[in-house]
Structure formats: C-alpha cells, structure tokens
Short mmCIF file of C-alpha atoms in Angstrom, two decimals:
data_model
loop_
_atom_site.label_atom_id
_atom_site.label_comp_id
_atom_site.label_asym_id
_atom_site.label_seq_id
_atom_site.Cartn_x
_atom_site.Cartn_y
_atom_site.Cartn_z
CA UNK L 241 31.20 -0.31 -1.18
CA UNK L 242 30.05 2.94 -2.93
CA UNK L 243 30.46 1.14 -6.48
CA UNK L 244 28.42 -1.47 -5.51
CA UNK L 245 25.64 0.65 -4.10
CA UNK L 246 25.93 2.81 -7.27
CA UNK L 247 25.42 -0.46 -9.34
CA UNK L 248 22.25 -1.13 -7.31
CA UNK L 249 20.76 2.04 -7.98
CA UNK L 250 21.36 1.61 -11.89
CA UNK L 251 19.90 -1.89 -11.60
CA UNK L 252 16.71 -0.44 -9.93
CA UNK L 253 16.70 2.45 -12.68
CA UNK L 254 16.93 -0.52 -15.43
CA UNK L 255 13.54 -2.23 -13.87
CA UNK L 256 15.07 -4.94 -11.90
CA UNK L 257 14.02 -3.81 -8.62
CA UNK L 258 14.34 -7.33 -6.69
CA UNK L 259 17.90 -7.37 -8.08
CA UNK L 260 18.81 -3.95 -6.88
CA UNK L 261 17.50 -4.77 -3.11
CA UNK L 262 19.55 -8.12 -2.84
CA UNK L 263 22.58 -6.05 -4.23
CA UNK L 264 22.03 -3.14 -1.76
CA UNK L 265 21.36 -5.34 1.24
CA UNK L 266 24.57 -7.66 0.48
CA UNK L 267 26.54 -4.48 0.42
CA UNK L 268 25.16 -3.00 3.37
CA UNK L 269 25.72 -6.14 5.43
CA UNK L 270 29.41 -6.34 4.07
CA UNK L 271 30.14 -2.88 5.43
CA UNK L 272 28.73 -4.08 8.70
CA UNK L 273 30.97 -6.90 8.98
CA UNK L 274 33.88 -4.74 8.04
CA UNK L 275 32.96 -2.16 10.74
CA UNK L 276 32.69 -4.91 13.43
CA UNK L 277 35.96 -6.20 12.46
CA UNK L 278 37.70 -2.59 12.51
CA UNK L 279 36.18 -2.20 15.95
CA UNK L 280 37.75 -5.51 17.05
CA UNK L 281 41.12 -4.28 15.68
CA UNK L 282 40.64 -0.56 16.90
CA UNK L 283 39.86 -1.71 20.54
CA UNK L 284 42.91 -4.14 20.46
CA UNK L 285 46.07 -2.78 22.58
CA UNK L 286 48.14 -4.09 19.77
CA UNK L 287 49.55 -1.48 17.42
CA UNK L 288 49.76 -2.37 13.83
CA UNK L 289 53.43 -2.03 12.26
CA UNK L 290 52.31 0.15 9.45
CA UNK L 291 50.73 3.45 9.13
CA UNK L 292 47.13 1.93 8.89
CA UNK L 293 44.92 3.71 11.52
CA UNK L 294 41.73 1.52 12.44
CA UNK L 295 40.08 4.61 13.83
CA UNK L 296 40.13 6.62 10.62
CA UNK L 297 39.22 3.57 8.71
CA UNK L 298 36.50 2.98 11.01
CA UNK L 299 34.92 6.55 10.19
CA UNK L 300 35.14 5.71 6.42
CA UNK L 301 33.46 2.61 7.20
CA UNK L 302 30.47 4.26 9.01
CA UNK L 303 29.95 6.51 5.99
CA UNK L 304 29.77 3.33 3.91
CA UNK L 305 26.99 1.92 6.25
CA UNK L 306 25.20 5.40 6.17
CA UNK L 307 24.96 5.39 2.54
CA UNK L 308 24.18 1.70 2.43
CA UNK L 309 21.09 2.08 4.87
CA UNK L 310 19.94 5.20 2.62
CA UNK L 311 20.04 3.12 -0.40
CA UNK L 312 18.26 0.29 0.91
CA UNK L 313 15.18 2.40 2.49
CA UNK L 314 14.82 4.12 -0.86
CA UNK L 315 14.21 0.81 -2.53
CA UNK L 316 11.96 -0.12 0.45
CA UNK L 317 8.11 -0.89 -0.44
CA UNK L 318 5.80 -1.98 2.38
CA UNK L 319 3.75 -3.75 -0.22
CA UNK L 320 6.74 -5.93 -1.87
CA UNK L 321 6.94 -9.35 -1.44
CA UNK L 322 10.48 -11.13 -1.51
CA UNK L 323 10.28 -14.92 -1.98
CA UNK L 324 13.67 -15.37 -0.34
CA UNK L 325 16.05 -13.59 1.92
CA UNK L 326 19.25 -15.12 0.09
CA UNK L 327 21.16 -15.36 3.36
CA UNK L 328 20.54 -11.57 3.94
CA UNK L 329 19.54 -10.92 7.55
CA UNK L 330 18.56 -7.37 6.67
CA UNK L 331 16.39 -8.52 3.73
CA UNK L 332 14.72 -10.97 6.00
CA UNK L 333 14.00 -8.65 8.81
CA UNK L 334 12.78 -5.72 6.21
CA UNK L 335 10.54 -7.66 4.20
CA UNK L 336 9.03 -10.41 6.36
CA UNK L 337 5.31 -10.41 6.05
CA UNK L 338 4.43 -11.55 9.60
CA UNK L 339 4.81 -7.81 10.73
CA UNK L 340 3.67 -4.39 10.08
CA UNK L 341 5.63 -2.16 7.83
CA UNK L 342 6.08 -0.02 11.05
CA UNK L 343 7.53 -3.03 12.95
CA UNK L 344 9.41 -3.90 10.02
CA UNK L 345 11.23 -0.78 9.74
CA UNK L 346 11.85 -0.40 13.41
CA UNK L 347 13.34 -3.77 13.37
CA UNK L 348 15.48 -3.14 10.64
CA UNK L 349 16.80 0.25 12.41
CA UNK L 350 17.68 -1.72 15.79
CA UNK L 351 19.27 -4.33 13.95
CA UNK L 352 21.76 -1.46 12.42
CA UNK L 353 22.01 -0.11 15.86
CA UNK L 354 23.07 -3.39 17.14
CA UNK L 355 25.58 -3.81 14.80
CA UNK L 356 26.88 -0.37 15.35
CA UNK L 357 27.63 -1.20 19.12
CA UNK L 358 24.36 0.00 20.31
CA UNK L 359 24.40 3.33 18.40
CA UNK L 360 22.89 5.10 15.25
CA UNK L 361 24.37 7.91 13.18
CA UNK L 362 22.33 11.30 12.55
CA UNK L 363 22.42 10.46 9.06
CA UNK L 364 20.56 6.95 9.38
CA UNK L 365 18.40 8.51 11.80
CA UNK L 366 17.43 11.09 9.35
CA UNK L 367 16.53 8.86 6.41
CA UNK L 368 14.96 6.28 8.79
CA UNK L 369 12.72 8.85 10.26
CA UNK L 370 11.76 10.22 6.79
CA UNK L 371 10.80 6.47 5.79
CA UNK L 372 8.99 5.86 8.97
CA UNK L 373 7.23 9.27 8.64
CA UNK L 374 5.49 7.83 5.50
CA UNK L 375 4.24 4.69 7.18
CA UNK L 376 3.64 5.87 10.69
CA UNK L 377 4.18 9.53 11.43
CA UNK L 378 3.89 9.03 15.35
CA UNK L 379 6.27 6.06 15.34
CA UNK L 380 8.70 8.32 13.65
CA UNK L 381 8.49 11.11 15.82
CA UNK L 382 9.00 8.87 18.96
CA UNK L 383 12.10 7.23 17.04
CA UNK L 384 13.44 10.49 16.71
CA UNK L 385 12.72 11.68 20.22
CA UNK L 386 14.27 8.78 21.50
CA UNK L 387 17.62 9.14 19.62
CA UNK L 388 17.66 12.77 20.62
CA UNK L 389 17.18 11.84 24.29
CA UNK L 390 19.87 9.40 24.48
CA UNK L 391 22.46 11.51 22.67
CA UNK L 392 21.63 14.76 24.33
CA UNK L 393 21.79 13.38 27.81
CA UNK L 394 24.72 15.26 29.65
CA UNK L 395 26.07 12.20 30.68
CA UNK L 396 26.17 10.08 27.59
CA UNK L 397 29.45 11.81 26.10
CA UNK L 398 30.92 10.94 29.58
CA UNK L 399 30.80 7.24 28.73
CA UNK L 400 32.45 4.21 30.82
CA UNK L 401 35.65 3.91 28.76
CA UNK L 402 37.80 5.57 26.28
CA UNK L 403 37.24 2.95 23.68
CA UNK L 404 33.40 3.51 23.71
CA UNK L 405 34.05 7.15 23.57
CA UNK L 406 36.12 6.94 20.41
CA UNK L 407 33.29 4.52 18.77
CA UNK L 408 30.82 7.22 19.41
CA UNK L 409 32.53 9.81 18.07
CA UNK L 410 33.12 7.75 14.86
CA UNK L 411 29.28 6.60 14.49
CA UNK L 412 27.46 9.86 16.25
CA UNK L 413 30.15 12.20 15.72
CA UNK L 414 31.77 14.83 18.39
CA UNK L 415 29.47 17.18 19.87
CA UNK L 416 30.27 20.14 17.61
CA UNK L 417 29.23 17.95 14.56
CA UNK L 418 26.20 16.84 16.00
CA UNK L 419 25.13 20.01 16.89
CA UNK L 420 25.20 20.75 13.16
CA UNK L 421 22.54 18.43 12.20
CA UNK L 422 20.63 18.65 15.50
CA UNK L 423 18.24 21.24 13.96
CA UNK L 424 17.32 18.77 11.08
CA UNK L 425 16.45 16.17 13.59
CA UNK L 426 14.28 18.49 15.66
CA UNK L 427 12.66 19.77 12.27
CA UNK L 428 11.78 16.14 11.45
CA UNK L 429 10.24 15.75 15.28
CA UNK L 430 8.16 18.32 14.88
CA UNK L 431 6.86 17.41 11.40
CA UNK L 432 5.90 13.90 12.62
CA UNK L 433 4.17 15.07 15.87
CA UNK L 434 2.49 17.70 14.12
CA UNK L 435 1.14 15.51 11.15
CA UNK L 436 -0.30 12.78 13.76
CA UNK L 437 -1.79 15.62 16.25
CA UNK L 438 0.36 14.45 19.17
CA UNK L 439 0.51 17.50 21.24
CA UNK L 440 2.30 15.97 24.26
CA UNK L 441 5.98 16.94 23.45
CA UNK L 442 5.97 20.46 22.43
CA UNK L 443 9.39 21.99 22.23
CA UNK L 444 8.47 25.11 24.28
CA UNK L 445 8.84 22.58 27.14
CA UNK L 446 12.15 21.74 26.42
CA UNK L 447 13.53 25.26 25.55
CA UNK L 448 16.41 25.30 28.40
CA UNK L 449 17.71 22.02 27.41
CA UNK L 450 17.83 23.09 23.53
CA UNK L 451 19.75 26.16 24.13
CA UNK L 452 22.69 24.18 25.63
CA UNK L 453 23.14 22.76 22.14
CA UNK L 454 21.82 25.17 19.56
CA UNK L 455 21.73 29.09 19.52
CA UNK L 456 18.95 30.91 20.53
CA UNK L 457 18.07 32.02 16.92
CA UNK L 458 18.03 28.29 15.95
CA UNK L 459 15.46 27.76 19.00
CA UNK L 460 13.28 30.58 17.89
CA UNK L 461 13.36 29.38 14.36
CA UNK L 462 12.30 25.64 15.37
CA UNK L 463 9.61 27.18 17.47
CA UNK L 464 8.07 29.35 14.55
CA UNK L 465 8.51 26.07 12.35
CA UNK L 466 6.48 23.98 15.09
CA UNK L 467 3.53 26.43 15.04
CA UNK L 468 3.59 26.71 11.07
CA UNK L 469 3.38 22.71 11.09
CA UNK L 470 0.71 22.85 13.38
CA UNK L 471 -1.47 25.29 11.47
CA UNK L 472 -0.90 23.66 8.24
CA UNK L 473 -1.91 20.16 9.72
CA UNK L 474 -4.94 21.78 11.26
CA UNK L 475 -6.09 23.34 7.72
CA UNK L 476 -5.43 20.04 6.15
CA UNK L 477 -7.88 18.25 8.74
CA UNK L 478 -10.35 21.05 8.09
CA UNK L 479 -10.33 20.19 4.44
CA UNK L 480 -10.59 16.64 4.94
CA UNK L 481 -13.60 16.90 7.22
CA UNK L 482 -15.20 19.59 4.79
CA UNK L 483 -14.65 17.07 1.73
CA UNK L 484 -16.21 14.25 3.88
CA UNK L 485 -19.28 16.23 5.19
CA UNK L 486 -19.58 17.45 1.24
CA UNK L 487 -19.39 13.81 0.09
CA UNK L 488 -22.18 12.64 2.77
CA UNK L 489 -24.43 15.40 1.76
CA UNK L 490 -24.13 14.47 -1.82
CA UNK L 491 -25.11 10.76 -1.23
CA UNK L 492 -27.89 12.03 0.92
CA UNK L 493 -29.30 13.98 -1.75
CA UNK L 494 -28.89 11.44 -4.46
CA UNK L 495 -31.01 9.05 -2.06
CA UNK L 496 -33.64 11.67 -1.81
CA UNK L 497 -33.95 12.11 -5.53
CA UNK L 498 -34.06 8.38 -5.79
CA UNK L 499 -36.87 8.09 -3.34
CA UNK L 500 -38.87 10.77 -4.94
CA UNK L 501 -38.60 8.97 -8.35
CA UNK L 502 -39.35 5.19 -6.82
CA UNK L 503 -41.67 5.83 -3.90
CA UNK L 504 -42.95 2.34 -3.81
CA UNK L 505 -39.41 0.62 -4.22
CA UNK L 506 -38.04 2.89 -1.82
CA UNK L 507 -40.73 2.19 0.92
CA UNK L 508 -40.44 -1.74 0.10
CA UNK L 509 -36.83 -2.41 -0.75
CA UNK L 510 -36.67 -5.95 0.60
CA UNK L 511 -39.87 -7.31 -1.07
CA UNK L 512 -38.99 -6.12 -4.09
CA UNK L 513 -42.94 -5.98 -5.16
CA UNK L 514 -45.25 -3.15 -3.73
CA UNK L 515 -48.49 -4.05 -1.95
CA UNK L 516 -50.22 -2.10 -4.48
CA UNK L 517 -49.20 -4.30 -7.31
CA UNK L 518 -50.00 -7.51 -5.24
CA UNK L 519 -53.28 -6.29 -4.73
CA UNK L 520 -54.06 -5.36 -8.30
CA UNK L 521 -52.45 -8.71 -9.70
CA UNK L 522 -55.80 -10.94 -9.38
CA UNK L 523 -57.99 -8.28 -10.98
CA UNK L 524 -55.89 -8.23 -14.25
CA UNK L 525 -57.87 -9.04 -17.05
CA UNK L 526 -56.30 -11.34 -20.11
CA UNK L 527 -57.36 -11.26 -23.50
CA UNK L 528 -57.49 -14.35 -25.68
CA UNK L 529 -54.33 -13.58 -27.47
CA UNK L 530 -52.50 -13.02 -23.85
CA UNK L 531 -53.76 -16.36 -22.74
CA UNK L 532 -52.53 -17.95 -25.91
CA UNK L 533 -49.01 -16.34 -25.71
CA UNK L 534 -48.89 -16.43 -21.76
CA UNK L 535 -51.35 -19.23 -20.42
CA UNK L 536 -49.72 -19.64 -16.97
CA UNK L 537 -50.66 -15.76 -16.55
CA UNK L 538 -46.97 -15.06 -15.52
CA UNK L 539 -46.33 -11.44 -14.15
CA UNK L 540 -43.98 -9.14 -16.33
CA UNK L 541 -45.14 -10.22 -19.50
CA UNK L 542 -45.63 -7.50 -21.88
CA UNK L 543 -47.07 -7.73 -25.32
CA UNK L 544 -45.19 -5.77 -28.03
CA UNK L 545 -45.74 -5.83 -31.92
CA UNK L 546 -42.52 -7.55 -32.91
CA UNK L 547 -42.82 -10.32 -30.21
CA UNK L 548 -46.44 -11.33 -31.39
CA UNK L 549 -45.36 -11.36 -35.19
CA UNK L 550 -42.34 -13.47 -34.18
CA UNK L 551 -44.63 -16.01 -32.36
CA UNK L 552 -47.11 -16.05 -35.08
CA UNK L 553 -44.49 -16.68 -37.71
CA UNK L 554 -42.61 -19.51 -35.83
CA UNK L 555 -46.31 -20.99 -35.36
CA UNK L 556 -46.91 -21.02 -38.99
CA UNK L 557 -43.57 -22.10 -39.93
CA UNK L 558 -43.95 -25.03 -37.77
CA UNK L 559 -47.41 -25.98 -39.33
CA UNK L 560 -46.05 -25.90 -42.58
CA UNK L 561 -43.25 -28.22 -41.77
CA UNK L 562 -45.26 -30.61 -39.81
CA UNK L 563 -47.97 -30.74 -43.03
CA UNK L 564 -45.03 -31.24 -45.52
CA UNK L 565 -43.31 -33.90 -43.51
CA UNK L 566 -46.53 -35.77 -43.04
CA UNK L 567 -47.55 -35.81 -46.76
CA UNK L 568 -44.09 -37.01 -47.44
CA UNK L 569 -44.54 -39.94 -45.18
CA UNK L 570 -47.87 -40.73 -46.47
CA UNK L 571 -46.99 -40.83 -50.17
CA UNK L 572 -43.83 -43.03 -49.14
CA UNK L 573 -46.17 -45.57 -47.20
CA UNK L 574 -48.68 -45.89 -50.09
CA UNK L 575 -46.11 -46.36 -52.55
CA UNK L 576 -44.45 -49.32 -50.70
CA UNK L 577 -47.83 -50.92 -50.12
CA UNK L 578 -49.11 -50.46 -53.80
CA UNK L 579 -48.61 -53.74 -55.90
CA UNK L 580 -46.05 -53.36 -58.99
CA UNK L 581 -47.99 -52.32 -62.56
CA UNK L 582 -48.26 -55.03 -65.09
CA UNK L 583 -46.13 -54.45 -68.06
CA UNK L 584 -48.06 -53.95 -71.50
CA UNK L 585 -47.40 -56.89 -73.89
CA UNK L 586 -47.75 -55.71 -77.78
CA UNK L 587 -49.24 -58.02 -80.14
CA UNK L 588 -48.87 -58.00 -84.16
#
C-alpha cells in the first residue's frame, strides 16, 4: 500500500492530479477493506495454524490507513470537481458538490471512523484537523475536542469487552502512546479556537483533568501557548480593522475630490444633465454654418476645424461627381437621338 500511495504522489507531482486522487482513494479503500477483514479474523476464536498474528498485522494496517488518509487530504481541494467517483465511496463523499467543504470533510472523517470500528487514530485526527482548520477553524476545534473528550474519558479504556480494547489499542494506541501525542492535539485545538475567536473552551478550565494525562510542565507550556495564540489573533484582527478603516477613508476622500471637481454631476447623478444646462439650452444662438451642419440643433455638437473641413470637402466632391455624371448622361442621350451624318461623295 505504501508503494501505491507513493505512486499517487508521483502522479500528482507529474501534473495528473485527478489520476493521483483516484489512485490514492483506491489504495485507502483497499487498506480499509483489509482492516475490516483482519478485525473479523482477530476477533474469531479460531487460532491460525501458522505463526501469523492478526493483531500485529492489524497495527500495520492501521499505519497504512493513516498514511492513506494523509495523502488523500493532501490532494484535497474544496474547489475541485470530480466527474465520477469510479466506484470509490471516499471520492463520492469528499468531492460531492451538494455540500460545503466543511460538511464533506466531516463526512469523510466520519466514514473513516465507521470503517475503523467507531474510532480514529491520533494521526488521522491531526491531519484531518489541519485540513479542517484551513476551511473552518471552529469546526476543526470542535472536531479535535470531541475526539479528546471521548478518549480521555476515564471509562473509555475500561471497555465492554477484551476484543474492543485490543482494537482500540491498535487504532488509538495504548495510554502511554496516546499521552505522547496529546500535547500536539491540544495545541491544534488551541490554535483553532483562538483563530475563530471562540473563548468558551479555555484550557485553564480543564487543568485538573489534563494533569492526569500530561506533566505539569506540558500543561504550563500549553497555557502559555494559548495566551500567545490569542494575542496573535487579536493583533491580526486589529490590523485587519485598521486596513479596512484606511480603505474606507481613501474611498471617502476620493469621492470628495470627485464632488469638488464635478459639483453639478455630483448633485444630479441620476438625471445626467444639470438644471443649469437645461435652462441655458433654449437661449443658445446658432450661426448659419452651425445650422447648416446641425439643422436639428442637437446638443453636444462641437465645431472643430478638421470636422468642418471634412464636411466641406465631402460636399465639393459630391458636387463634382454629380456634375460629371449629369454631363456624361446628357451627352450620351444627345448622341443617341441625333441622325447619322451623310457620307460625302467625291465627283471627278
């Protein structure tokens, strides 16, 4: 499976991103199918005759699924349209245009969760949360928080049966392994909630619960990181507001300059013609040349030397052409009507 996903990455680098998407999703669904088969085999009481251990193979398959999800989400684009799913359920869920990008990502992650016996690995939560953060930071924060709330529940590891406990250890990891990635997940949650401005879930309200999973130094570092993220986001929002106000002031100042330069047009933008112009129109005096060139007294006619010269030249040319044509027609008619001349006879 690693080789297939590596090929998909190479195809994407070569320019065929659509082909890489199909290749990656097909490989991911193959890994999920093998995971389901291994779960059925591992939970079966019948022991295999050889040295094959389905539980160890299950851990390997979870790693393949983690890598497959990572590649699929790296290739994901919310604006890409796939003409066909080619039988891949994950492609249909992730690239359907009937839902928003946030809903598609959540449905994709829920589909993976259902295939993994109702659980997600920390690696999938990290890559899925990062992808959601680019689209909807608040949704990403709630996604990570929901995962942490389920896993850090004291009764979660005291599961209903031994088989489910072993599957959880394969997917989520044992408690010692999960504690190693917990600070990264909490950092992602802090970033998402700080970016969207959500202040309803601060970490200081869960310090007592966090100290059961991570060290005191890690808790203090997370609290300091939360304060830093909030300060950076506040500064960023302040800069955005300053730029918006500066842009509005520039627009208003430009409008003021235009009103000073064109007061009449600014006062009467709808009618298009000022009242003073309409009042002066009847009193406008026209010369004989203006009446000749503009007999209907249309507004907006301006006399230029080149325009007058062109009109006069056209009139002269038309007169010459008409005169020559009339003479030619007259001569032709006269020649046709006159009797033929008598031929002279010579006498000797």
